[in-house]
Structures are given as structure tokens and as C-alpha cells.
Coordinates of C-alpha atoms in Angstrom, one line a residue:
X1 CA 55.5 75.7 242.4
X2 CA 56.4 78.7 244.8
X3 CA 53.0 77.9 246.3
X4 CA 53.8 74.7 246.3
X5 CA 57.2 74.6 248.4
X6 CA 55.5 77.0 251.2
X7 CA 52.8 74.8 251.8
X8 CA 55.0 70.7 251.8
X9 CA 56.6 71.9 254.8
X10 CA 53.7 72.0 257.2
X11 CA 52.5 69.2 256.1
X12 CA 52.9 66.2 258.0
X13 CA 55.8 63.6 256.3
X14 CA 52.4 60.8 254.6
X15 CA 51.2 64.3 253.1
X16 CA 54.2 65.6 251.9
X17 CA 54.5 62.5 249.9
X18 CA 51.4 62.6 248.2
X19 CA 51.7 65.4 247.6
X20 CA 55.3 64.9 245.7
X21 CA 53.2 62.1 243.8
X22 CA 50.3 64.2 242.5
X23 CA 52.4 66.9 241.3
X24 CA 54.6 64.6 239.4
X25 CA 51.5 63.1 238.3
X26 CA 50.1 66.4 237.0
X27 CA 53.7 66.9 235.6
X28 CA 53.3 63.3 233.5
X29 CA 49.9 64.4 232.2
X30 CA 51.0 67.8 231.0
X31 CA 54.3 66.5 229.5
X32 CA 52.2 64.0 227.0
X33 CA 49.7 66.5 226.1
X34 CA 49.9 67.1 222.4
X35 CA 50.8 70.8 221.4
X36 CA 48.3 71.1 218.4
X37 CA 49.2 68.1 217.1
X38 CA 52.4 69.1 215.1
X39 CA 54.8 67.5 218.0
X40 CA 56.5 64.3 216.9
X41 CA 54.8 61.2 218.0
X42 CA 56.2 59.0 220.8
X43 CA 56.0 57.2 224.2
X44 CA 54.8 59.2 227.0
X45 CA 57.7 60.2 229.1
X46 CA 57.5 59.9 232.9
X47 CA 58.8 63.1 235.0
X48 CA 62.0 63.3 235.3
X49 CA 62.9 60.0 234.0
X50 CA 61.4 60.1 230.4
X51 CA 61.2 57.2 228.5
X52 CA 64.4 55.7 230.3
X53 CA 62.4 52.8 231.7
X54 CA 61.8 52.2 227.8
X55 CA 65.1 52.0 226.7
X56 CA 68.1 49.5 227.1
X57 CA 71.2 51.9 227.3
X58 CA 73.9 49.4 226.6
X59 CA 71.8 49.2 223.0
X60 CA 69.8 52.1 223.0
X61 CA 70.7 52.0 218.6
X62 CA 68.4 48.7 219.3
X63 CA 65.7 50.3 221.3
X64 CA 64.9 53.2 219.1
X65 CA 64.5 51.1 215.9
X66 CA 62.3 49.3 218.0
X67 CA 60.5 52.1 218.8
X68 CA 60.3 53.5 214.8
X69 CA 58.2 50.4 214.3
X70 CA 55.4 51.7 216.2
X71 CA 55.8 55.3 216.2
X72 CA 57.4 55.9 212.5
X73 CA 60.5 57.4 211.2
X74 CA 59.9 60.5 212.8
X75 CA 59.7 60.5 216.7
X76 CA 59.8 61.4 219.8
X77 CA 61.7 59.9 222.9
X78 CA 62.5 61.2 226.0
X79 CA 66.5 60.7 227.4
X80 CA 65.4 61.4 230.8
X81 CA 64.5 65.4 230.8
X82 CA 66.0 66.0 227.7
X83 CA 63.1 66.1 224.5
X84 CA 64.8 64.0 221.7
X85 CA 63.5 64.0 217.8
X86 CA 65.1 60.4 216.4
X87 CA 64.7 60.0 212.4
X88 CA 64.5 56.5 210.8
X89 CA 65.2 55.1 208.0
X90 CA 66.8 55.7 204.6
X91 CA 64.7 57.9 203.1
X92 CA 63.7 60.6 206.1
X93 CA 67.4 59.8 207.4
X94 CA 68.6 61.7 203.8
X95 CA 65.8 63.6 203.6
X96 CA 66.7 65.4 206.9
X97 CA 70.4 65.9 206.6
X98 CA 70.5 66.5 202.7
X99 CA 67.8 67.9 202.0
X100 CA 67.1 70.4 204.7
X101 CA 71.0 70.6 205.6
X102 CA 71.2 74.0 207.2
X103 CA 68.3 73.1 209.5
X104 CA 69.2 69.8 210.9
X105 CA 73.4 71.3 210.3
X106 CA 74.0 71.7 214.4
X107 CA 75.7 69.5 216.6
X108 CA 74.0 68.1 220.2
X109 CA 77.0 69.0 222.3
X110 CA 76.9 66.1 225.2
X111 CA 77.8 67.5 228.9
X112 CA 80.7 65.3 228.8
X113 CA 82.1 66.2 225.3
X114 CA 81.0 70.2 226.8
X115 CA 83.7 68.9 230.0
X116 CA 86.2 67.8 228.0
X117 CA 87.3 70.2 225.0
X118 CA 85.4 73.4 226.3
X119 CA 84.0 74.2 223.0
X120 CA 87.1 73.5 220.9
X121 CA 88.3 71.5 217.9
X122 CA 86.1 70.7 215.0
X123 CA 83.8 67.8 216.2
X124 CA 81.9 68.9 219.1
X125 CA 81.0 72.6 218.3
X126 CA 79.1 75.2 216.4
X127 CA 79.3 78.3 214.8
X128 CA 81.9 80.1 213.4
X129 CA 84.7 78.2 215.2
X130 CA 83.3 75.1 213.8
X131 CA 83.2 76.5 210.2
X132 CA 86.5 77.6 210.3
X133 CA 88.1 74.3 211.8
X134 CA 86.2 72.3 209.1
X135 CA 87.1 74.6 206.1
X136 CA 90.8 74.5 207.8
X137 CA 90.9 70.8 208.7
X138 CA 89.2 69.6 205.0
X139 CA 91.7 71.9 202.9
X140 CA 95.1 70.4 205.0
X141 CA 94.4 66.5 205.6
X142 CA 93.7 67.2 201.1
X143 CA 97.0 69.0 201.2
X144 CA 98.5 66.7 203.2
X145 CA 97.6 63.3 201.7
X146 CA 93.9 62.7 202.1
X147 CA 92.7 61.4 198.1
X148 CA 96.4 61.8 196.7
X149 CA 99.3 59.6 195.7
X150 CA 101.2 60.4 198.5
X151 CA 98.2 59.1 201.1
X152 CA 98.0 56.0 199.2
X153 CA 101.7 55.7 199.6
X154 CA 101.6 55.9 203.3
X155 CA 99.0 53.3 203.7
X156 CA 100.8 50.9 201.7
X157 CA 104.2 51.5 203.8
X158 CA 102.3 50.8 207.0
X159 CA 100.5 48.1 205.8
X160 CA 104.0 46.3 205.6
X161 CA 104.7 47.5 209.0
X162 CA 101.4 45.6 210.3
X163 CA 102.1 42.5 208.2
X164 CA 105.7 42.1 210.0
X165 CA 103.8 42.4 213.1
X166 CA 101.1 39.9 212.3
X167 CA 103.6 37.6 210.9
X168 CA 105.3 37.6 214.4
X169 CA 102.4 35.5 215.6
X170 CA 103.4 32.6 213.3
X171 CA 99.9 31.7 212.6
X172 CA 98.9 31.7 216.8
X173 CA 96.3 33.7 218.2
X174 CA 96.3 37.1 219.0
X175 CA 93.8 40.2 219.9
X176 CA 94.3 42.3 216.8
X177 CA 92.8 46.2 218.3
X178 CA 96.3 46.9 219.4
X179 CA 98.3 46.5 216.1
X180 CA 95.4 47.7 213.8
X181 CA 95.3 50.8 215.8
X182 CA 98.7 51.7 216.1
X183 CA 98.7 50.9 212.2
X184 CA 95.8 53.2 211.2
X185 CA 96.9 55.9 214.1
X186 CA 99.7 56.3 212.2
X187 CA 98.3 57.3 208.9
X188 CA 96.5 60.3 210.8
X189 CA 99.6 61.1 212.8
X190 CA 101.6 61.2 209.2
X191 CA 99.3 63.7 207.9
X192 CA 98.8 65.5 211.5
X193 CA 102.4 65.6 212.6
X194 CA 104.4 64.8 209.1
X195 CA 105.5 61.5 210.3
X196 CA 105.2 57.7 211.5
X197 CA 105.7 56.5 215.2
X198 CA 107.3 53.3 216.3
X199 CA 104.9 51.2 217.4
X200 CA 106.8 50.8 220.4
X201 CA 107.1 54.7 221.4
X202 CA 105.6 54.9 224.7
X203 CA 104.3 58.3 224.2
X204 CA 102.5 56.4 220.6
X205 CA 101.3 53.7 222.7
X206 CA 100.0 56.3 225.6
X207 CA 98.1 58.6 223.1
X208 CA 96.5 55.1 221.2
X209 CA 95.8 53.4 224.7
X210 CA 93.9 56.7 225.8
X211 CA 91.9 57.8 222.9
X212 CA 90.7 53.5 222.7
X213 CA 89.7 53.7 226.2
X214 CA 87.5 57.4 226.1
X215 CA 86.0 55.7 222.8
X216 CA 84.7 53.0 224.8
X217 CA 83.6 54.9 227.9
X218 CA 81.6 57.4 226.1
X219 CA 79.4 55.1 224.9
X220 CA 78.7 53.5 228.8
X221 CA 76.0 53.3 230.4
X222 CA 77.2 55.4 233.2
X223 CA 78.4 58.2 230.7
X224 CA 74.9 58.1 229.3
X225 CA 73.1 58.7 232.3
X226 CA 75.7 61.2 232.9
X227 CA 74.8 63.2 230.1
X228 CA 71.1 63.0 230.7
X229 CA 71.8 64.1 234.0
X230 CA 74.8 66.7 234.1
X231 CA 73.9 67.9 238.0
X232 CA 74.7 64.4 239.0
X233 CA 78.3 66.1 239.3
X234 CA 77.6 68.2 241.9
X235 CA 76.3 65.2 244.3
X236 CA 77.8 62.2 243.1
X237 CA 80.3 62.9 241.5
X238 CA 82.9 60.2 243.5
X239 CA 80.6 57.6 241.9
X240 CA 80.9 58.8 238.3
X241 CA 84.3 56.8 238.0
X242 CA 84.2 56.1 234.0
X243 CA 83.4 60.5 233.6
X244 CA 86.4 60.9 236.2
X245 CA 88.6 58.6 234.1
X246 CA 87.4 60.1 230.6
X247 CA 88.4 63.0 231.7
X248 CA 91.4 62.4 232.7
X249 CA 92.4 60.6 229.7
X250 CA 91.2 63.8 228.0
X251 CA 93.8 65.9 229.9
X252 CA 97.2 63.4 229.5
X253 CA 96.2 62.6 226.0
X254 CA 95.7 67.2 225.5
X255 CA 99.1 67.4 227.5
X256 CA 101.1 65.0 225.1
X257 CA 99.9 66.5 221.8
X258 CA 100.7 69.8 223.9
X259 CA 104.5 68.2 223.6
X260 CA 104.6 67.1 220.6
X261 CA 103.5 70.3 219.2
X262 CA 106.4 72.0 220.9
X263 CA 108.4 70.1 219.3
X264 CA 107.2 70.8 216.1
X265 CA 106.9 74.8 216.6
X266 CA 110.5 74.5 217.7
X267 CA 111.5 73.1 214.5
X268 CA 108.7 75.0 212.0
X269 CA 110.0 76.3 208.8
X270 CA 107.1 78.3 207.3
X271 CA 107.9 78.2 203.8
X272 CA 108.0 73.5 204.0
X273 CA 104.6 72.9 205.7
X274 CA 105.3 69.4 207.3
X275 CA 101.9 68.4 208.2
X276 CA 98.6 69.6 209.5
X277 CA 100.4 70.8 213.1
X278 CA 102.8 72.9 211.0
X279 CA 100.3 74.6 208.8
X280 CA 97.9 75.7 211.9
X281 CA 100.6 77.2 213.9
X282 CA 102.1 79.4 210.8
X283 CA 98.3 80.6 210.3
X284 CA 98.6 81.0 214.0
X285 CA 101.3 83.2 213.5
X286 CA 99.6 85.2 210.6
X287 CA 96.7 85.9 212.8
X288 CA 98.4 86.4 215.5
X289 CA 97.3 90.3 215.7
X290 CA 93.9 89.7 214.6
X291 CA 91.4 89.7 218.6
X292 CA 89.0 87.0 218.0
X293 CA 91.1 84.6 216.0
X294 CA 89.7 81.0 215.9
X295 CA 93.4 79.9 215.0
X296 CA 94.5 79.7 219.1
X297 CA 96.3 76.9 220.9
X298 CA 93.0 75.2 222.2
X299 CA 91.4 74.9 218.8
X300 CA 95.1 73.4 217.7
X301 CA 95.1 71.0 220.2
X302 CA 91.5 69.9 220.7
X303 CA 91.2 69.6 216.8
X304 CA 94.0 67.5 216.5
X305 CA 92.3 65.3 219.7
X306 CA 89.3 65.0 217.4
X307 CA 91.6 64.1 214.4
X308 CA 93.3 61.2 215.9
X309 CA 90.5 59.8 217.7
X310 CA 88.2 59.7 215.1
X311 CA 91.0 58.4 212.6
X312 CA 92.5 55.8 214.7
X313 CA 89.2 54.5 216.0
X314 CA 86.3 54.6 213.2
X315 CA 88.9 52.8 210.5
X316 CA 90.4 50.6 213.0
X317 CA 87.0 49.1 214.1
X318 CA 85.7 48.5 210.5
X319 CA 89.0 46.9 209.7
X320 CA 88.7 44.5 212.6
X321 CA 84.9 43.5 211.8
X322 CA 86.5 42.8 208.2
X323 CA 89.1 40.6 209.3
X324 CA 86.3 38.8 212.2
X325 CA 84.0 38.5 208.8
X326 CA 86.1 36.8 207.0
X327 CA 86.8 34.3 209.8
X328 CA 83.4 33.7 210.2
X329 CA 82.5 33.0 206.5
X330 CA 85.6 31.4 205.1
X331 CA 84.0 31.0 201.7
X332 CA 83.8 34.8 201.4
X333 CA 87.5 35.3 202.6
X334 CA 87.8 32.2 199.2
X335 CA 86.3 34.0 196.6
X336 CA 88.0 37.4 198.3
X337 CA 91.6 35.8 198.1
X338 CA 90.7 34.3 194.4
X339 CA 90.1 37.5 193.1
X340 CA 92.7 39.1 194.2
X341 CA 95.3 36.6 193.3
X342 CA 93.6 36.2 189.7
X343 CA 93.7 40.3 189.3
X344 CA 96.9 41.6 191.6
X345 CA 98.9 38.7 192.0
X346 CA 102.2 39.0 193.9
X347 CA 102.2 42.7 193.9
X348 CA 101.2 45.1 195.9
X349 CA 97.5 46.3 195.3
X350 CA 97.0 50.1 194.6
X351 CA 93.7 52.1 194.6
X352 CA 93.4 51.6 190.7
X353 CA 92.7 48.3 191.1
X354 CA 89.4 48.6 193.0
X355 CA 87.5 48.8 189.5
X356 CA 89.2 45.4 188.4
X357 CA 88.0 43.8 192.2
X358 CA 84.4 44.1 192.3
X359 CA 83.8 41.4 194.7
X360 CA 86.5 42.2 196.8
X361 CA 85.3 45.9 196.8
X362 CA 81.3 44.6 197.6
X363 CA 83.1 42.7 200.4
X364 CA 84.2 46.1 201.6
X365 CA 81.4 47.8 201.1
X366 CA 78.6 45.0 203.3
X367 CA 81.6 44.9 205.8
X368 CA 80.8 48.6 206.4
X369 CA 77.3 47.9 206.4
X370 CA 76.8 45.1 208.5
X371 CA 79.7 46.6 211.2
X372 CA 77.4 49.4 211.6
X373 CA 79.7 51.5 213.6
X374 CA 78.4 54.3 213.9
X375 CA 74.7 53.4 214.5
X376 CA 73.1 57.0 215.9
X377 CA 75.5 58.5 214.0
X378 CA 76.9 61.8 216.6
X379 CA 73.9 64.0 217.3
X380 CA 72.8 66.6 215.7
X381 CA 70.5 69.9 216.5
X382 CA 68.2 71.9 214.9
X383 CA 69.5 75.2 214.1
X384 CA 66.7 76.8 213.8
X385 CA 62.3 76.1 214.2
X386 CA 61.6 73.5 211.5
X387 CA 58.6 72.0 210.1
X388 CA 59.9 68.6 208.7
X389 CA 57.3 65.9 207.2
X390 CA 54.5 67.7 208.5
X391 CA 56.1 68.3 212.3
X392 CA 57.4 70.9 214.3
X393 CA 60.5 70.8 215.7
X394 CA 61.9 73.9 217.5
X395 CA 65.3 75.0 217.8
X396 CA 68.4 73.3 219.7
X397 CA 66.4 70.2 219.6
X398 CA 68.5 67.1 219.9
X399 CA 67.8 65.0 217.1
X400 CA 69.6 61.6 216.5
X401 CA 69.7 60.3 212.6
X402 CA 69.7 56.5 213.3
X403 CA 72.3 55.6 210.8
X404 CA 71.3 51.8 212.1
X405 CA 67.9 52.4 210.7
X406 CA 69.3 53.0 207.4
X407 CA 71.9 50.2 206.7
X408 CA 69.3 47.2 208.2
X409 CA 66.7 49.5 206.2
X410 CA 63.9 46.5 204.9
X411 CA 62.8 48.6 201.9
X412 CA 66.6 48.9 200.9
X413 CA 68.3 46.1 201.4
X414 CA 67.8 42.7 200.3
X415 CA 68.6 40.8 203.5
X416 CA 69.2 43.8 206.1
X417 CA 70.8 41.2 208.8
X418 CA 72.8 39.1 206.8
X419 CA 76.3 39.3 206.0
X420 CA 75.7 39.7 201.8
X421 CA 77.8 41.1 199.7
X422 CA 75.5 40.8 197.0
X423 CA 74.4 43.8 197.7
X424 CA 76.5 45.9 195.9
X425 CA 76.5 43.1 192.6
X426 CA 74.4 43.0 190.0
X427 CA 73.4 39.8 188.2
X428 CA 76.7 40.2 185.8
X429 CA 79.2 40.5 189.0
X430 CA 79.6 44.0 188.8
X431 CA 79.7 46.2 191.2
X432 CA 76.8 48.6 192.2
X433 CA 76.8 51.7 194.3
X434 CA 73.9 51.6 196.6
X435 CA 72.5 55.4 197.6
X436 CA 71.3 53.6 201.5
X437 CA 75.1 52.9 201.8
X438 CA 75.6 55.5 204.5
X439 CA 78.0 54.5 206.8
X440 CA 79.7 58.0 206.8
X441 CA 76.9 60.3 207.4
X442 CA 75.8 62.9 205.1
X443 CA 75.1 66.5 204.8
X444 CA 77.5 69.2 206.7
X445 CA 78.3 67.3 209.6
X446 CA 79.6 64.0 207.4
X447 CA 82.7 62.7 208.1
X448 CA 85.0 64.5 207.2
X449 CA 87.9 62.2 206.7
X450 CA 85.6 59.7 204.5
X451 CA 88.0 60.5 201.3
X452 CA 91.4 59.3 203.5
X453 CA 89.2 56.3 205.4
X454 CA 88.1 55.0 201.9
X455 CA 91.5 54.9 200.6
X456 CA 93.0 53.2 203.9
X457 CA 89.9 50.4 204.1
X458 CA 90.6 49.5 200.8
X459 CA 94.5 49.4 200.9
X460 CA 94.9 48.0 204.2
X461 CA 92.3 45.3 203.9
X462 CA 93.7 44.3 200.4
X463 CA 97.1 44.2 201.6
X464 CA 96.2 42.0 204.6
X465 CA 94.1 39.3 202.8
X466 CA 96.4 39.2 200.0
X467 CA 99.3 37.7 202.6
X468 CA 96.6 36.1 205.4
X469 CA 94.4 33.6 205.9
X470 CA 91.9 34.2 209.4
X471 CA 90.5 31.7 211.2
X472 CA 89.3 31.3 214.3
X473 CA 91.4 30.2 217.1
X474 CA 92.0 26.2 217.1
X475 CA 88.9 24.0 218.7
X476 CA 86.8 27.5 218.1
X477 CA 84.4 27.2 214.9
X478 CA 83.3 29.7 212.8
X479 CA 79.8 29.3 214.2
X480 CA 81.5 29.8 217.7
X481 CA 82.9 33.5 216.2
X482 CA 80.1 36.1 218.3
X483 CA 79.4 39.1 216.4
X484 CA 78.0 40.2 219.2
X485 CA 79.1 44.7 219.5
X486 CA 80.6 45.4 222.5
X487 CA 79.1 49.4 223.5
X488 CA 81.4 52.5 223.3
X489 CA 81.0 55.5 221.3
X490 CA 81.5 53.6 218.0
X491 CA 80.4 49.2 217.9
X492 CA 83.4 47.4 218.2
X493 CA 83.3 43.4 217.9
X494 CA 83.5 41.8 221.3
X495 CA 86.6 40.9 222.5
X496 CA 88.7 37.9 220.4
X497 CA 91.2 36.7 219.3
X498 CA 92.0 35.4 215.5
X499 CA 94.7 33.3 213.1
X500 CA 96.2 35.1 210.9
X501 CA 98.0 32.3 209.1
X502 CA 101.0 33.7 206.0
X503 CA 99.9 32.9 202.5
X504 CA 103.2 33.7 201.1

């Protein structure tokens, strides 16, 4: 290339350019040469670009399952410069992140998530700050409510809070992301912070508004491109308006939690822990002489970041595809609403009910399944060289487990893209674990509030068909009701509105 550069200078400009083409030619032909045949398949990538002119980023989940059918469950795609290994379906998708755990156990840090928390929290890194964030942030959200009493408790006492405010509609219209999010926010922020906001604190509101918006940007087309291309920065950066705002967000949203965490350290009482905030900063203290302690105030606030982002926004969505679901097949939301009057009644429904509701709990399960949230799950890497089913994939490879690929898998499920809960009955009505039910990941890097977001699911949706009817809104049909996902980082259903008209 040295060679290369002294020479394109003298030649004259119609030179120069063919010249540009025929090295990028030679580039093209170089890049698709098979390294003895243990490479991945996949398209051939073009210089520079990759496979980009392959792939439709505002559904990229779409265009990669598209691409398993010809190249297999184990391939190879190019996100512009960057060598990508995507595994399909069920059965590699487990195989992978069970199976050969520790291999496939790193995260693909994006240049925007790299921006944004500087290699702190418990999502977006590696290492031994990761492992001590996870083994921190799974022992306090079980201390602090996550699969006991206390967590069921909570979900139920906000569930009433979101029923008040869905009552206030009087059976009109309304959007519901705003109050499900503030609803299931607060769960988190209960077990983060050791208590509940008012819907209406501004500081609540800020933090919700925020962490919804990033959601949605990450998952642009802009911020794509973005992370394929991370020098864009340096020469276009006034044009990278949705990274400019994401960031920012990131910063306001780091600065409150900054504040409220003052306000918790100015209050903390070592020896009555009040929630997650409170137990970090006594360890904090602990540690406090110890040089290379993971236990700092960036890893505090970037973790709880994670925490409430990923709380507020994974639940929130999967509630609001149930409640969109049941508008659009009323005689699911029927047999729902029979079965829980029939078993529950009046009362308030409780976790120990879910073995006495096994429609209701199938419901919950195909809602999950066909919302697909999370359909390239979040990125992993290869720790290490691997040789999986018979290819050889080096280290710090990106590789993307298509969870997509696995809930719409055609040798698992019945009818992959239809709304069934029969998938999780058996002939008698009873209910039936299925092992392609995946919507949480698996391996190391699963999610590791799936304990607190099964309970909350369960309770919240129970709660809210027990008192509401949804429908669409008047002169709209069900057939009208687009399930359509709008893009972000997780699917979210494209913007409605819905009835929610009182039972009681």
C-alpha cells in the first residue's frame, strides 16, 4: 500500500481512479477467499462496505434469518468492516451459549455503548469488573426483592397505582408506554433506591423519558452505521444527531442518579441496607483502601444506568405487546378473563396462582414469544479461538445469537408466526414448558433480572386483565390493530393507542 500511495499522486486524476477501483477490486477478491475452508460461510462482502448493501438496517433481525436460509445456522456477514459470526436457530443458538459458555461468554462492546459508560456497569463490559458487578448485582436485586415475598408485594402495590391511572381514562383512548413504564420503573427503582416515585416527580419522569428515548435510538439506523463506522466522529460528527442526543441523555440521566445517590449516602445507615444503592456504597466504604477496587462511583452509577434501563424497558415492552394482543384477539383476552374469574375471583392474584392458570400463564408465555423483543439478543464475543460445529472462529469475534431465529424456529414451534398459545398446552389444557422458549437468553450473559421480570409479567398482567377489558380505539377493528415493531434497541409495538374499559 506504501508503494501504492507514492505512485496515485503522479498519476493523472482518470488514472488515479482506476487505480482506487482495482485495488478495491483486489481487496474484494482477497476478502472472499476461503481460509482453508474452516471460515463460516456467507455473502461476499464488498470493501469497505461488507454485506451492507445486503442488509435492511431498520430490520436487520429480518435480514439475517433470511440470510440462515441460504447459508445455515452458522454464518458469516459482514457489518461493513467489521467480520460478524450470526448463529441460527434453536438448537446451535443453545448449543453455543450453553454448551460452549466460556467461549461464546464475552460481550461485543458497540463504539456507542464504548462512548457512553466508558467500560463501566455490568452490561457492556468484560473481565473482572464485569464478574464482580454480576456476582454483586445478582446477590442484592435476590436480597432486595428479586424471587421473594417482598418483590411480589411491590408489584402488586404498583399494579394498583397503574389501575388508578388507567381508570382515569374512563374507558377513552390513551398511549399506554408512559404509565407502564413509570409503573415497571418503579419496581427497579424500589429494589435500586429502597423506594417508589410519584409518577409525577419530574426528576422520575426525566430519568423514564431519557432511558425510553436512548432505547429507541440505539437501535437506529444512524446509530448502526455509527457503530460500524466509529471514525465517522471525527468528520461528521455535526450529522450524527441521534449519537449526539444519546449521549447526552447518557450524561443527564448519569448526573441524576449522581443526585440521588447523594442523597442516599447522606442518609446511609450501614447496619439497615435500604436497597441496592445502599449496599454498593457500604462495600464501597469497606474497600475503600483496597487500589484496584471495582466497587468505585463509576461502576455504582453506570450499573445502576444498566439496571433501570434494562428493567423499565424489556418488561414494559412485553407488557404492552400483551395488552395490544389481547386487543387484537378478543377471544384470547375471553378465555384469559374466564379463567381468571373462575380461579381468582375478586381478589387479588399472587404468584401461587400461576399453577391453577394454565391458559392464562400459556398466554404469557406466546406473548413473550411472538413480541420477540430482544431478537439478536445483545452481542456477544468469543473469548477465545473456537472451533464450533466444525468452524473456526478466532477470538474477539462479534458473534450475534439470533434469538428471532429461535422463537419463529420451524422445527420448534408449531405455527412460528402466529399468535398461539397452544404452544405451551398439551391436549389435556395443561401447561407445557417448551426448552426453544428463550426469550431471556441463556448461558452467562442471560438476563440477569429474568427471576424479578417473571414475577412482575405475571403479576402485572394478571392484575390488569382481571379489572380491563382492551379494545381498540372506536371505528378501529381488531384487524386494523398493526403489529407492526417499530426499531430501537429492544421491538416495541408501533405507536397506538388502546381502551382499557373497567370490569369492576
Amino acid at each position: 500500500m506504501a508503494v501504492l500511495e507514492g505512485l496515485l499522486p503522479q498519476m493523472p486524476p482518470p488514472l488515479t481512479l482506476l487505480g482506487v477501483v482495482l485495488v478495491l477490486f483486489v481487496l474484494y477478491l482477497l476478502s472472499s477467499t476461503p481460509k482453508l475452508g474452516t471460515d463460516p460461510p456467507g455473502p461476499r462482502p464488498l470493501p469497505l462496505l461488507g454485506n451492507l448493501l445486503l442488509l435492511d438496517l431498520q430490520q436487520l433481525q429480518q435480514s439475517l434469518s433470511d440470510l440462515s436460509k441460504k447459508y445455515g445456522s452458522v454464518f458469516t456477514v459482514h457489518l461493513g468492516p467489521k467480520k460478524v459470526v450470526v448463529l441460527a436457530g434453536y438448537k446451535t443458538v443453545k448449543q453455543a451459549l450453553v454448551n460452549y459458555a466460556e467461549e461464546f461468554g464475552d460481550r461485543e462492546i458497540d463504539p456507542i455503548f464504548r462512548d457512553s459508560l466508558k467500560g463501566h456497569g455490568v452490561v457492556f463490559t468484560n473481565g473482572n469488573s464485569w464478574k464482580e458487578m454480576r456476582r454483586f448485582s445478582l446477590s442484592n436485586l435476590r436480597d432486595f426483592g428479586m424471587g421473594k415475598r417482598v418483590s411480589e408485594e411491590r408489584v402488586i402495590e404498583e399494579s394498583r397505582y397503574l389501575s388508578e391511572v388507567f381508570e382515569n381514562f374512563k374507558g377513552e383512548p390513551f398511549d399506554t408506554i408512559q404509565p407502564v413504564n413509570y409503573a415497571v420503573s418503579n419496581i427497579i427503582c424500589a429494589i435500586v433506591y429502597g423506594r417508589r416515585f410519584d409518577y409525577a416527580d419530574p426528576v422520575f419522569q426525566k430519568l423514564v423519558s431519557e432511558s425510553t428515548e436512548n432505547m429507541r435510538l440505539s437501535g437506529s439506523a444512524e446509530i448502526r452505521l455509527y457503530n460500524m463506522f466509529p471514525s465517522l466522529r471525527w468528520c461528521c460528527d455535526k450529522w450524527l444527531v441521534k449519537r449526539t442526543q444519546f449521549l447526552k441523555n447518557t450524561d443527564t440521566g448519569i448526573e441524576d442518579i449522581k443526585g440521588l445517590v447523594q442523597g442516599l449516602k447522606d442518609t446511609l445507615n450501614p447496619q439497615d441496607c435500604r436497597g441496592f444503592v445502599d449496599s454498593f456504597l457500604v462495600r464501597q466504604q469497606e474497600e475503600s483502601d483496597q487500589p484496584g477496587s471495582y466497587f468505585h462511583s463509576n461502576n455504582l452509577n453506570c450499573t445502576v444506568r444498566n439496571l433501570f434501563s434494562a428493567g423499565t424497558d424489556t418488561t414494559g415492552t412485553t407488557l404492552r405487546w400483551g395488552m395490544l394482543l389481547m386487543a387484537k384477539y378478543p377471544h384470547i383476552q375471553d378465555q384469559v378473563q374466564e379463567e381468571l374469574s373462575r380461579v381468582i375471583g375478586d381478589r387479588e392474584p399472587r404468584m401461587e396462582d400461576r399453577r391453577h392458570l394454565p391458559y392464562t400463564d400459556a398466554v404469557i408465555h406466546e406473548i413473550q414469544r411472538m413480541g420477540n423483543i430482544l431478537p439478536m439478543s445483545i452481542p456477544h464475543a468469543t473469548s477465545c479461538d473456537v472451533t464450533f460445529q466444525g468452524y473456526f472462529i478466532k477470538k474477539g469475534t462479534m458473534v450475534i445469537p439470533l434469538l428471532a431465529s429461535v422463537l419463529q424456529d420451524e422445527e420448534e414451534w408449531e405455527t412460528p408466526h402466529s399468535f398461539n398459545p397452544g404452544h405451551f398446552l398439551d391436549e389435556k389444557g395443561c401447561f407445557i414448558r417448551r426448552d426453544a422458549f428463550m426469550p431471556f437468553s441463556a448461558g452467562r450473559r442471560a438476563c440477569l433480572g429474568e427471576g424479578l421480570a417473571r414475577v412482575e409479567i405475571f403479576l402485572f398482567f394478571t392484575f390488569l386483565l382481571q379489572r380491563f377489558r382492551f379494545s381498540p380505539p372506536p371505528g378501529v377493528s381488531e384487524d386494523e390493530l398493526d403489529l407492526t415493531p417499530t426499531v430501537g434497541f429492544t421491538l416495541n409495538p408501533s405507536p397506538h393507542q388502546l381502551c382499557a374499559v373497567s370490569r369492576v
